[in-house]
Amino acid sequence: MDRAPHRPGPDHVYAALDLGTNNCRLLIAKPGPERSGRPDFRVVDSFSRIVRLGEGLSQSGELSAAAIERTLEALEVCRDKMRMRGVTRARLIATEACRSAQNGAAFLARVREEVGLELEIVDRETEARLAAAGSASLADAAAEGVLLFDIGGGSSEIVWLGRAATNAAVDRSIDLAIRERIRCWVSLKLGVVTLAEKFGGHEVSDAVFEAMIEHVARELQAFVLMVSPQRRCEHFHLLGTSGTVTTIAGVFLGLGRYDRRRVDGLWMSSADVTRAVDCLRRMTYGERAANGCIGLGRADLVLAGCAILEAIRRAFPADRVRIADRGLREGILLQLMSADGM
C-alpha cells in the first residue's frame, strides 16, 4: 500500500495485516466515533486463514516450500480484499516465523514481487506493544497492574500494564499512552507451533502436558523476577489475547460455533478457566478437530497453548481472566488512525 504523505478524511480506509507463524489475518476498517477520547473504527472487512508458515521451522531453520505456497495464496486473498475495499493506508507486518527463518527476507521479497504487498518484519518489542495497544482497553480501569499475554504460534508476548493515565492529552496518542503503561515486557521464543512440534500435539498425556508447562515456566523465570516489585492490587487480573484463550472461552460457553461477539471481553474466573482446560484435555484429537471452536487446523496445537497459559497462571495467580478477541491488527489500526489525528 502507498505510504506516501496523505490527507486523511472521513472516507479514508485502513488495513492491518498480521502474518504470524500459524495464521494470516487481515482487518480493514474506517474511522468511527471516538470512545473515551480514543480513536475507534468500524470494521468493513476481515480475513483469517491458518497457513502454518512456521511449520517445521524449529527443526529446519527455514520456511518450507509448502508453507510458503499456502501463505502466498492467503496473501493474494488479502491483496484482493484491500483493492476491492479501496484501502489507502495500511501496515502489513510479519512476526516470529519471518524473524527466525533463514529465508525470511527472501520470502518477503517473493511476496513483494508475486503478490505486490510490502510486509515488514517487526521486532519483539514492537509486537508486544501492538498487542497491548490493541487489547489494553479491556483491562480493568481499577487495577493498578494487569498481566497481558499474547500466545502466538512461534512466540508469546507478555506485558505488565500499569494503570492508564487520565490526562486526555496523553491519551490522544495511542502509542505514547501504551508506552507509558508498559512497565515490563518479554517475548518468549515459544508458541503453540514450536511447543507442539517439540512435545507432540495429537495425543498429550498428563506427563507430557506437565513437561510442557515446566518448559514454559523455565523460560518465564527471568520475567517473573523482573516484575516482582510491581504491585498487585485486589483488582489484578490476567488479560489474554490469542486463539488459545478465545478457544477456551468458546469451550467454556459451550458454543457449537465460534462467536466473537460473545467471547471478546468475556470475564472468566480462575475456576472457569481450569474447567475449560480440563475439558479440552479430556477430548481426543478427533473430538478437538470436530469442535466448532477449534477445528482441524488447530486441533494439534490447542493443548500446547493451554500449557503456556497454565505456566502463566501458575507464575501469576489471579482470580479473574479477561478474554480479548483483538490484538495486533487492532493495535495497528488504532496507531495509524491516532497518527492521522482521526
mmCIF file of N, CA, C and O in Angstrom, residues 293-332:
data_model
loop_
_atom_site.group_PDB
_atom_site.id
_atom_site.type_symbol
_atom_site.label_atom_id
_atom_site.label_comp_id
_atom_site.label_asym_id
_atom_site.label_seq_id
_atom_site.Cartn_x
_atom_site.Cartn_y
_atom_site.Cartn_z
ATOM 1 N N CYS A 293 -15.210 -24.616 17.781
ATOM 2 C CA CYS A 293 -14.336 -23.539 18.252
ATOM 3 C C CYS A 293 -12.856 -23.866 18.075
ATOM 4 O O CYS A 293 -11.994 -23.051 18.440
ATOM 5 N N ILE A 294 -12.561 -25.065 17.564
ATOM 6 C CA ILE A 294 -11.161 -25.473 17.394
ATOM 7 C C ILE A 294 -10.886 -25.786 15.919
ATOM 8 O O ILE A 294 -10.195 -25.049 15.241
ATOM 9 N N GLY A 295 -11.447 -26.896 15.427
ATOM 10 C CA GLY A 295 -11.280 -27.257 14.026
ATOM 11 C C GLY A 295 -10.006 -28.037 13.767
ATOM 12 O O GLY A 295 -9.094 -28.104 14.591
ATOM 13 N N LEU A 296 -9.955 -28.613 12.588
ATOM 14 C CA LEU A 296 -8.825 -29.458 12.207
ATOM 15 C C LEU A 296 -7.504 -28.703 12.203
ATOM 16 O O LEU A 296 -6.454 -29.240 12.571
ATOM 17 N N GLY A 297 -7.543 -27.442 11.794
ATOM 18 C CA GLY A 297 -6.304 -26.675 11.664
ATOM 19 C C GLY A 297 -5.592 -26.385 12.968
ATOM 20 O O GLY A 297 -4.397 -26.096 12.965
ATOM 21 N N ARG A 298 -6.317 -26.473 14.102
ATOM 22 C CA ARG A 298 -5.685 -26.153 15.385
ATOM 23 C C ARG A 298 -5.820 -27.265 16.411
ATOM 24 O O ARG A 298 -5.459 -27.096 17.571
ATOM 25 N N ALA A 299 -6.364 -28.390 15.992
ATOM 26 C CA ALA A 299 -6.606 -29.485 16.943
ATOM 27 C C ALA A 299 -5.323 -30.010 17.572
ATOM 28 O O ALA A 299 -5.334 -30.493 18.714
ATOM 29 N N ASP A 300 -4.216 -29.929 16.845
ATOM 30 C CA ASP A 300 -2.946 -30.430 17.377
ATOM 31 C C ASP A 300 -2.129 -29.340 18.064
ATOM 32 O O ASP A 300 -1.009 -29.591 18.518
ATOM 33 N N LEU A 301 -2.684 -28.135 18.157
ATOM 34 C CA LEU A 301 -1.945 -27.012 18.745
ATOM 35 C C LEU A 301 -2.550 -26.493 20.039
ATOM 36 O O LEU A 301 -1.857 -25.876 20.842
ATOM 37 N N VAL A 302 -3.845 -26.739 20.230
ATOM 38 C CA VAL A 302 -4.548 -26.065 21.329
ATOM 39 C C VAL A 302 -4.056 -26.503 22.701
ATOM 40 O O VAL A 302 -4.018 -25.696 23.642
ATOM 41 N N LEU A 303 -3.633 -27.745 22.864
ATOM 42 C CA LEU A 303 -3.160 -28.173 24.178
ATOM 43 C C LEU A 303 -1.793 -27.564 24.501
ATOM 44 O O LEU A 303 -1.491 -27.301 25.674
ATOM 45 N N ALA A 304 -0.990 -27.336 23.482
ATOM 46 C CA ALA A 304 0.269 -26.616 23.715
ATOM 47 C C ALA A 304 -0.039 -25.204 24.205
ATOM 48 O O ALA A 304 0.619 -24.690 25.119
ATOM 49 N N GLY A 305 -1.055 -24.581 23.623
ATOM 50 C CA GLY A 305 -1.468 -23.259 24.090
ATOM 51 C C GLY A 305 -1.962 -23.288 25.518
ATOM 52 O O GLY A 305 -1.670 -22.389 26.316
ATOM 53 N N CYS A 306 -2.703 -24.349 25.859
ATOM 54 C CA CYS A 306 -3.193 -24.491 27.240
ATOM 55 C C CYS A 306 -2.030 -24.627 28.215
ATOM 56 O O CYS A 306 -2.084 -24.119 29.340
ATOM 57 N N ALA A 307 -0.969 -25.315 27.795
ATOM 58 C CA ALA A 307 0.196 -25.485 28.661
ATOM 59 C C ALA A 307 0.899 -24.146 28.894
ATOM 60 O O ALA A 307 1.340 -23.842 30.009
ATOM 61 N N ILE A 308 0.999 -23.322 27.840
ATOM 62 C CA ILE A 308 1.596 -21.994 28.001
ATOM 63 C C ILE A 308 0.751 -21.156 28.953
ATOM 64 O O ILE A 308 1.272 -20.489 29.855
ATOM 65 N N LEU A 309 -0.565 -21.212 28.756
ATOM 66 C CA LEU A 309 -1.466 -20.482 29.642
ATOM 67 C C LEU A 309 -1.324 -20.953 31.080
ATOM 68 O O LEU A 309 -1.290 -20.138 32.018
ATOM 69 N N GLU A 310 -1.233 -22.249 31.279
ATOM 70 C CA GLU A 310 -1.130 -22.785 32.634
ATOM 71 C C GLU A 310 0.154 -22.321 33.307
ATOM 72 O O GLU A 310 0.163 -21.995 34.502
ATOM 73 N N ALA A 311 1.246 -22.273 32.555
ATOM 74 C CA ALA A 311 2.508 -21.783 33.122
ATOM 75 C C ALA A 311 2.369 -20.320 33.538
ATOM 76 O O ALA A 311 2.873 -19.909 34.595
ATOM 77 N N ILE A 312 1.675 -19.524 32.736
ATOM 78 C CA ILE A 312 1.454 -18.115 33.069
ATOM 79 C C ILE A 312 0.583 -17.997 34.323
ATOM 80 O O ILE A 312 0.865 -17.198 35.223
ATOM 81 N N ARG A 313 -0.470 -18.804 34.390
ATOM 82 C CA ARG A 313 -1.373 -18.744 35.551
ATOM 83 C C ARG A 313 -0.664 -19.162 36.834
ATOM 84 O O ARG A 313 -0.924 -18.603 37.907
ATOM 85 N N ARG A 314 0.228 -20.136 36.764
ATOM 86 C CA ARG A 314 0.959 -20.557 37.959
ATOM 87 C C ARG A 314 1.942 -19.478 38.406
ATOM 88 O O ARG A 314 2.157 -19.275 39.601
ATOM 89 N N ALA A 315 2.541 -18.798 37.424
ATOM 90 C CA ALA A 315 3.514 -17.753 37.768
ATOM 91 C C ALA A 315 2.829 -16.489 38.281
ATOM 92 O O ALA A 315 3.380 -15.760 39.107
ATOM 93 N N PHE A 316 1.593 -16.251 37.781
ATOM 94 C CA PHE A 316 0.866 -15.035 38.140
ATOM 95 C C PHE A 316 -0.576 -15.406 38.515
ATOM 96 O O PHE A 316 -1.505 -15.188 37.736
ATOM 97 N N PRO A 317 -0.765 -15.961 39.700
ATOM 98 C CA PRO A 317 -2.116 -16.365 40.119
ATOM 99 C C PRO A 317 -3.063 -15.166 40.129
ATOM 100 O O PRO A 317 -2.710 -14.082 40.596
ATOM 101 N N ALA A 318 -4.254 -15.372 39.599
ATOM 102 C CA ALA A 318 -5.253 -14.306 39.554
ATOM 103 C C ALA A 318 -6.632 -14.939 39.622
ATOM 104 O O ALA A 318 -6.859 -16.021 39.086
ATOM 105 N N ASP A 319 -7.546 -14.238 40.256
ATOM 106 C CA ASP A 319 -8.912 -14.746 40.375
ATOM 107 C C ASP A 319 -9.685 -14.629 39.082
ATOM 108 O O ASP A 319 -10.660 -15.338 38.866
ATOM 109 N N ARG A 320 -9.256 -13.679 38.217
ATOM 110 C CA ARG A 320 -10.015 -13.412 37.002
ATOM 111 C C ARG A 320 -9.110 -13.376 35.773
ATOM 112 O O ARG A 320 -7.946 -12.962 35.851
ATOM 113 N N VAL A 321 -9.691 -13.783 34.646
ATOM 114 C CA VAL A 321 -9.026 -13.672 33.345
ATOM 115 C C VAL A 321 -10.022 -13.029 32.392
ATOM 116 O O VAL A 321 -11.182 -13.452 32.317
ATOM 117 N N ARG A 322 -9.580 -12.001 31.685
ATOM 118 C CA ARG A 322 -10.448 -11.418 30.669
ATOM 119 C C ARG A 322 -9.962 -11.842 29.290
ATOM 120 O O ARG A 322 -8.757 -11.850 29.015
ATOM 121 N N ILE A 323 -10.909 -12.192 28.431
ATOM 122 C CA ILE A 323 -10.601 -12.728 27.115
ATOM 123 C C ILE A 323 -10.739 -11.625 26.067
ATOM 124 O O ILE A 323 -11.760 -10.932 26.009
ATOM 125 N N ALA A 324 -9.723 -11.479 25.234
ATOM 126 C CA ALA A 324 -9.739 -10.468 24.178
ATOM 127 C C ALA A 324 -9.637 -11.135 22.816
ATOM 128 O O ALA A 324 -8.661 -11.843 22.545
ATOM 129 N N ASP A 325 -10.631 -10.930 21.987
ATOM 130 C CA ASP A 325 -10.520 -11.345 20.589
ATOM 131 C C ASP A 325 -10.126 -10.104 19.789
ATOM 132 O O ASP A 325 -10.878 -9.584 18.968
ATOM 133 N N ARG A 326 -8.993 -9.603 20.108
ATOM 134 C CA ARG A 326 -8.406 -8.422 19.482
ATOM 135 C C ARG A 326 -6.932 -8.425 19.843
ATOM 136 O O ARG A 326 -6.520 -9.110 20.769
ATOM 137 N N GLY A 327 -6.125 -7.680 19.114
ATOM 138 C CA GLY A 327 -4.687 -7.690 19.404
ATOM 139 C C GLY A 327 -3.892 -6.883 18.394
ATOM 140 O O GLY A 327 -4.128 -5.683 18.233
ATOM 141 N N LEU A 328 -2.960 -7.539 17.695
ATOM 142 C CA LEU A 328 -2.027 -6.829 16.834
ATOM 143 C C LEU A 328 -2.712 -5.982 15.771
ATOM 144 O O LEU A 328 -2.371 -4.820 15.569
ATOM 145 N N ARG A 329 -3.670 -6.570 15.063
ATOM 146 C CA ARG A 329 -4.315 -5.825 13.972
ATOM 147 C C ARG A 329 -5.043 -4.590 14.501
ATOM 148 O O ARG A 329 -4.945 -3.508 13.913
ATOM 149 N N GLU A 330 -5.755 -4.769 15.601
ATOM 150 C CA GLU A 330 -6.457 -3.633 16.191
ATOM 151 C C GLU A 330 -5.468 -2.577 16.672
ATOM 152 O O GLU A 330 -5.722 -1.375 16.544
ATOM 153 N N GLY A 331 -4.348 -3.024 17.235
ATOM 154 C CA GLY A 331 -3.319 -2.089 17.666
ATOM 155 C C GLY A 331 -2.761 -1.286 16.506
ATOM 156 O O GLY A 331 -2.537 -0.074 16.616
ATOM 157 N N ILE A 332 -2.533 -1.946 15.375
ATOM 158 C CA ILE A 332 -2.041 -1.262 14.181
ATOM 159 C C ILE A 332 -3.050 -0.211 13.712
ATOM 160 O O ILE A 332 -2.692 0.941 13.434
#
